[in-house]
C-alpha positions as a printed Julia matrix, in Angstrom:
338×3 Matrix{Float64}:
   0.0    0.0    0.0
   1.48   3.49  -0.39
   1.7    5.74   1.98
  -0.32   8.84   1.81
   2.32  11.33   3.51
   6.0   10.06   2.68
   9.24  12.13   3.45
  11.91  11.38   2.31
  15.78  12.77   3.06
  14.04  15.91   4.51
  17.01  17.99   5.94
  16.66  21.42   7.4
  18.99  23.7    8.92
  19.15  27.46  10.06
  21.77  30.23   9.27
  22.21  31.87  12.67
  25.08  34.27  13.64
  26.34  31.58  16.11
  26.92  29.04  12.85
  24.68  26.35  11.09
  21.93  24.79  13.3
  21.6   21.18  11.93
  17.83  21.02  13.18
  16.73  18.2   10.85
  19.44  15.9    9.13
  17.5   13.48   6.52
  14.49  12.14   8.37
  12.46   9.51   6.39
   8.71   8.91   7.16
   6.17   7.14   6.08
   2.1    7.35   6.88
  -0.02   5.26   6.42
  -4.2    5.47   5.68
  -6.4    5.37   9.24
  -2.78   5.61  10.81
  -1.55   7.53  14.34
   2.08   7.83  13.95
   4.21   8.87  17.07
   7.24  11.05  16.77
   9.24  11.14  20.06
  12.27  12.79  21.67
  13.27  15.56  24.16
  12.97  18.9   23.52
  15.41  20.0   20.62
  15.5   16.75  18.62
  14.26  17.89  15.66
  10.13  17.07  15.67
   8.8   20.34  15.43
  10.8   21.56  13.03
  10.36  18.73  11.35
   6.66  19.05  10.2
   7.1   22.68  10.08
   9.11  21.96   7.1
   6.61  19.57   5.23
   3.86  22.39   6.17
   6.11  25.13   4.96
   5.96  26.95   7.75
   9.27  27.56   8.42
  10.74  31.08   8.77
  13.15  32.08   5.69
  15.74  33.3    6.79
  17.21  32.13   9.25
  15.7   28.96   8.19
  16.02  26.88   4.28
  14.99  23.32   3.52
  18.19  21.82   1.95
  16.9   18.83   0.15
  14.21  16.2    0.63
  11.43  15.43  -0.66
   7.51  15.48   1.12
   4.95  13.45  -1.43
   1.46  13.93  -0.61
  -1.1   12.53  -3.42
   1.87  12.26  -5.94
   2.85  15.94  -5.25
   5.78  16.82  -3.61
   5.08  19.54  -1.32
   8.43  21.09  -1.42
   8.21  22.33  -4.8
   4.94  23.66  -4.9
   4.6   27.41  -5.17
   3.02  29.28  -2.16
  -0.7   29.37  -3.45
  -0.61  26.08  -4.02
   0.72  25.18  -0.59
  -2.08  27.21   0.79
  -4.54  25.04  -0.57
  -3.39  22.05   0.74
  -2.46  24.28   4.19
  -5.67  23.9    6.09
  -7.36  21.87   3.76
  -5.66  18.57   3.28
  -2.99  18.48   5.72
  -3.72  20.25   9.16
  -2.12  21.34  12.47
  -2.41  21.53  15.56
  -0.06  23.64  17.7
   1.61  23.3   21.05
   0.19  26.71  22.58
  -3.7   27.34  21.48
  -3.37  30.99  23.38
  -0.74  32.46  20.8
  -2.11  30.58  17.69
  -5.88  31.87  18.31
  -6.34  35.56  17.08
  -7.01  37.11  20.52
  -9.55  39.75  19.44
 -11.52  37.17  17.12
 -14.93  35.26  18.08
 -14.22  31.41  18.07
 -16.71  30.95  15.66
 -15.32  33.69  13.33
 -12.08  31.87  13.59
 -13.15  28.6   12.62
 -15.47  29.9   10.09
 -12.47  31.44   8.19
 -11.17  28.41   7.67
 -14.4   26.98   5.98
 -15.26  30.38   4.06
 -11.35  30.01   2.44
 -11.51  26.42   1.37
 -14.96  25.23   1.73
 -16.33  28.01  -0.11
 -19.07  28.45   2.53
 -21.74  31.75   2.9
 -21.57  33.61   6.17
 -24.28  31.5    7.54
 -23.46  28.23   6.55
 -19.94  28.79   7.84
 -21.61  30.33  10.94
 -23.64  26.61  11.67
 -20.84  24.35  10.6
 -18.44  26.02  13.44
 -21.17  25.42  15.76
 -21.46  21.95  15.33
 -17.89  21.74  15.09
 -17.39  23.31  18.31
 -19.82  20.36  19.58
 -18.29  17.52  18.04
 -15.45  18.77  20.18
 -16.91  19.0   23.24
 -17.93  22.53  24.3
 -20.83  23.1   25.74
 -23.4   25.57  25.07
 -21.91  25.77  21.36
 -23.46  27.97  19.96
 -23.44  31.06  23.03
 -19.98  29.65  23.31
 -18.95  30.76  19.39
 -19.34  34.61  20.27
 -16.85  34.36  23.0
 -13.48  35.48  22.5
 -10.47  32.96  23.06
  -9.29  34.63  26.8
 -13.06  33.41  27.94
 -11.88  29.51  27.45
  -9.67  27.59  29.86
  -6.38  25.63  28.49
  -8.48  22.76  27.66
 -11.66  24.35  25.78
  -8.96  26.42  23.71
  -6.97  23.49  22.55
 -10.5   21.86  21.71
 -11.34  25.04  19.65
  -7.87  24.52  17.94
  -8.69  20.99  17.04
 -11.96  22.32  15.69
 -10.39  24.7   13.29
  -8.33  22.01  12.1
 -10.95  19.61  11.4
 -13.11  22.07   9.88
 -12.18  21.28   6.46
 -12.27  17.52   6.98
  -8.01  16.85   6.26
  -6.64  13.87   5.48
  -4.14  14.27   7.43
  -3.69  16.07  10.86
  -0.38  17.08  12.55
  -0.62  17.43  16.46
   2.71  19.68  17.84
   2.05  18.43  21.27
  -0.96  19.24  21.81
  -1.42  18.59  25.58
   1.73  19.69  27.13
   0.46  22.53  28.78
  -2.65  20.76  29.94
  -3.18  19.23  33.63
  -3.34  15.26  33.3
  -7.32  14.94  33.42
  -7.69  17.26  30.22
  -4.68  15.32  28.72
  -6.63  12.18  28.8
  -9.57  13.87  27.43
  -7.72  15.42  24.36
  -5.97  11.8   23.68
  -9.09  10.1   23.7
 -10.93  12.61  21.73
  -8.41  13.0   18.97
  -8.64   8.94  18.79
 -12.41   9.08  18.4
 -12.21  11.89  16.11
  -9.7   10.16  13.51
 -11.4    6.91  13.93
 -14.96   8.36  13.07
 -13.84  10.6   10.28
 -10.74   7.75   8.94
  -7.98  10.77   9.11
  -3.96  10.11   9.66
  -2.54  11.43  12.31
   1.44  12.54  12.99
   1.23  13.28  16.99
   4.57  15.04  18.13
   5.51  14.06  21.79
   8.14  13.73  24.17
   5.38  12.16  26.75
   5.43   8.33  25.94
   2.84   7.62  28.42
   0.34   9.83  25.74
   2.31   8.04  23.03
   1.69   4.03  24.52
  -2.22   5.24  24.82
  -2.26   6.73  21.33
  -0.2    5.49  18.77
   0.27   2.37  16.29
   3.59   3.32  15.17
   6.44   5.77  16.3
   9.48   7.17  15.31
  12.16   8.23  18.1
  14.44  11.4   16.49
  17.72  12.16  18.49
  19.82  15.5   16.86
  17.87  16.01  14.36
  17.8   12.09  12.99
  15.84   8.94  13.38
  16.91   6.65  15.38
  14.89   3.99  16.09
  10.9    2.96  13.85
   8.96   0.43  15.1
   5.22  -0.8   16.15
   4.36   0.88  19.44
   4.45  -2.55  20.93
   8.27  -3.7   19.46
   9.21   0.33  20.67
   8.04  -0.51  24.39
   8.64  -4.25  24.73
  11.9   -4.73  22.27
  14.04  -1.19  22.26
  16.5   -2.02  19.19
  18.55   1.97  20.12
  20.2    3.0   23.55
  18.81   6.27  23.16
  15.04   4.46  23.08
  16.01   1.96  25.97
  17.11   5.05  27.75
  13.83   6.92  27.84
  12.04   4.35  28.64
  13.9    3.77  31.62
  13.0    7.56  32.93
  10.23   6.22  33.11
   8.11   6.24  36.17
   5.81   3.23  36.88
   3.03   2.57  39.19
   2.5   -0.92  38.47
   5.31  -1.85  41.23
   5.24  -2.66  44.56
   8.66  -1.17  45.47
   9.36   1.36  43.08
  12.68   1.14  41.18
  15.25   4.63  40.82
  14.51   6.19  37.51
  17.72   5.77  35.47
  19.08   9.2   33.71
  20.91   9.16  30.54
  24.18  10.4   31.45
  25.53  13.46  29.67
  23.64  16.35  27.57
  22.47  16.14  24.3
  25.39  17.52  21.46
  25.51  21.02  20.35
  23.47  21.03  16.85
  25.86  23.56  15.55
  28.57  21.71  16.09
  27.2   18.01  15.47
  29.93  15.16  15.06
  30.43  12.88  11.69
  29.49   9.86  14.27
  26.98   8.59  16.07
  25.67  11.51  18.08
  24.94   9.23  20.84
  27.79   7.86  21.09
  29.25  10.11  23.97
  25.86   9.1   26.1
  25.51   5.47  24.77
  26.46   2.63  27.78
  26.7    0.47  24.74
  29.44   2.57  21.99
  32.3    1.1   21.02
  35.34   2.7   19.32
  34.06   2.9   15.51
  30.39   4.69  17.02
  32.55   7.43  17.61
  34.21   7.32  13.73
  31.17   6.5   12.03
  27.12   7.4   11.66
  25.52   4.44  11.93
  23.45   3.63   9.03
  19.43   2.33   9.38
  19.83  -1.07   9.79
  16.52  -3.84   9.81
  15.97  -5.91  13.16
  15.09  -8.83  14.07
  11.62  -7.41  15.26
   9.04  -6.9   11.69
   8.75  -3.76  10.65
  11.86  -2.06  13.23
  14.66  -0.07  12.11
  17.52   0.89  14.35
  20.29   3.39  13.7
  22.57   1.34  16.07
  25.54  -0.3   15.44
  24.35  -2.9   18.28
  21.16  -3.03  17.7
  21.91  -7.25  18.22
  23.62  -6.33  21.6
  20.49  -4.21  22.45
  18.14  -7.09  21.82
  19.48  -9.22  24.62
  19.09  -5.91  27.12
  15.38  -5.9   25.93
  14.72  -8.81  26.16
  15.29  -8.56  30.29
  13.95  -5.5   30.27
  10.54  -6.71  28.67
  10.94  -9.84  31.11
  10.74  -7.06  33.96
   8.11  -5.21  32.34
   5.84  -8.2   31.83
   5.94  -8.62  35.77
């Protein structure tokens, strides 16, 4: 099957005074139809500016897109002009941003907002516009809908406003939606709400989904596949399953380990990965986890690691030992199985 979002070799870096930022050094992704992908990593890895780039969002200058290429319905997005993009912006492909208070126009009506949106590509009158963001605004969950619509976005709490967010983005019924973290800055009861609306959302209306997270609690409740990016690169692809239970990267193994769980009677220490992640100025020609990594030997810090397939279906690992990493997974799924 092919995908219906594909990147390929995507590589994006920004011209600052300081030097070259190497924010996003030849990602590869694939989405599937009816698919919730997971992209993972701490803060500074590369997602966000990641899907910025395939929604051509990204500030120019400082910023450029070096090479790559983003297919979407046999176009490649990369080469479109600007009006073009815009059509697809909104329409086709979505997004959802981290922080709903400094993406909603503050002296705009919600429903003005979201009609926009369906006046530009849906070609809608004032007053059909004016009842679709109504019932939009319902399937999300506010109440009182349509009193709610003439409020302005400082009269919603965290939660309603990232609900009104994922209104506007469905309003034009996208194939695809991008979520930037969309419940960082939300308290864990509205988290769960979000997650499980999102889910019921793309599984009612058959949508793909890319969520960006560095939470992989959200991402275990969420996702069928994920991607883990370190510096800018992919390390590790898998089923959300094979990423949990059978880790085939040290940088993977290693967040998982940070983990907190409450399924034990005597809690275990949380294990830190040692060190800080690499300046992405100043990025090495090896393995950029190599100065972190328990597991490096001498030619991880001579070489980058290629993608190499796993013994697990469907898992890649950028991992020289991604065989010695298998036996270390295998205990640690032993434990995790307890």
């Amino acid at each position: 099957m092919k995908p219906l979002l594909e990147i390929n070799n995507l590589e994006t870096h920004f011209f600052l005074d300081e030097g070259e930022l190497h924010a996003v050094n030849g990602i590869k992704i694939c989405l599937n139809e009816r698919e919730i992908l997971a992209l993972v990593g701490e803060s500074g890895s590369g997602k966000s500016v990641s899907l910025l780039s395939v929604m051509g969002l990204i500030p120019m200058p400082p910023g450029k897109i070096l090479r790559g290429e983003v297919y979407f319905q046999g176009k490649d997005l990369l080469k479109l002009s600007y009006k073009d993009m815009c059509k697809i912006r909104g329409k086709e492909v979505a997004m959802i941003f981290q922080d709903p208070m400094t993406s909603l126009n503050p002296v705009m009506r919600i429903g003005d907002q979201i009609a926009e949106s369906l006046r530009l590509h849906m070609h809608k009158t004032k007053q059909q516009a004016r009842k679709r963001s109504v019932e939009l605004l319902e399937m999300v969950g506010i109440p009182d809908a349509d009193q709610r619509s003439r409020d302005f976005p400082h009269q919603f709490s965290g939660g309603m406003r990232q609900r009104v967010m994922i209104a506007i983005a469905l309003s034009c019924e996208p194939k695809v939606l991008i979520a930037d973290e969309p419940t960082t800055a939300l308290d864990v009861t509205i988290q769960a709400q979000i997650v499980n609306l999102i889910k019921k959302l793309q599984s009612e209306l058959g949508m793909s989904v890319i969520w960006i997270s560095h939470d992989l609690g959200v991402v275990a409740s969420i996702a069928d596949r994920v991607a883990v990016m370190y510096a800018g690169r992919i390390v590790e692809k898998g089923n959300v399953e094979d990423i949990f239970y059978n880790p085939r990267h040290p940088y993977t193994l290693g967040l998982l380990k940070s983990i907190p769980r409450l399924d034990e009677r005597v809690p275990e220490q949380l294990e830190e990965i040692p060190g800080t992640p690499p300046d992405c100025i100043d990025l090495p020609a090896s393995c950029a986890f190599a100065s972190r990594c328990d597991f490096a030997m001498d030619t991880c810090f001579q070489e980058n690691p290629p993608v190499f397939t796993t013994d697990v279906p469907s898992s890649l690992s950028a991992c020289f030992r991604w065989k010695q990493l298998a036996q270390r997974s295998r205990k640690y799924k032993a434990t995790y199985d307890k």
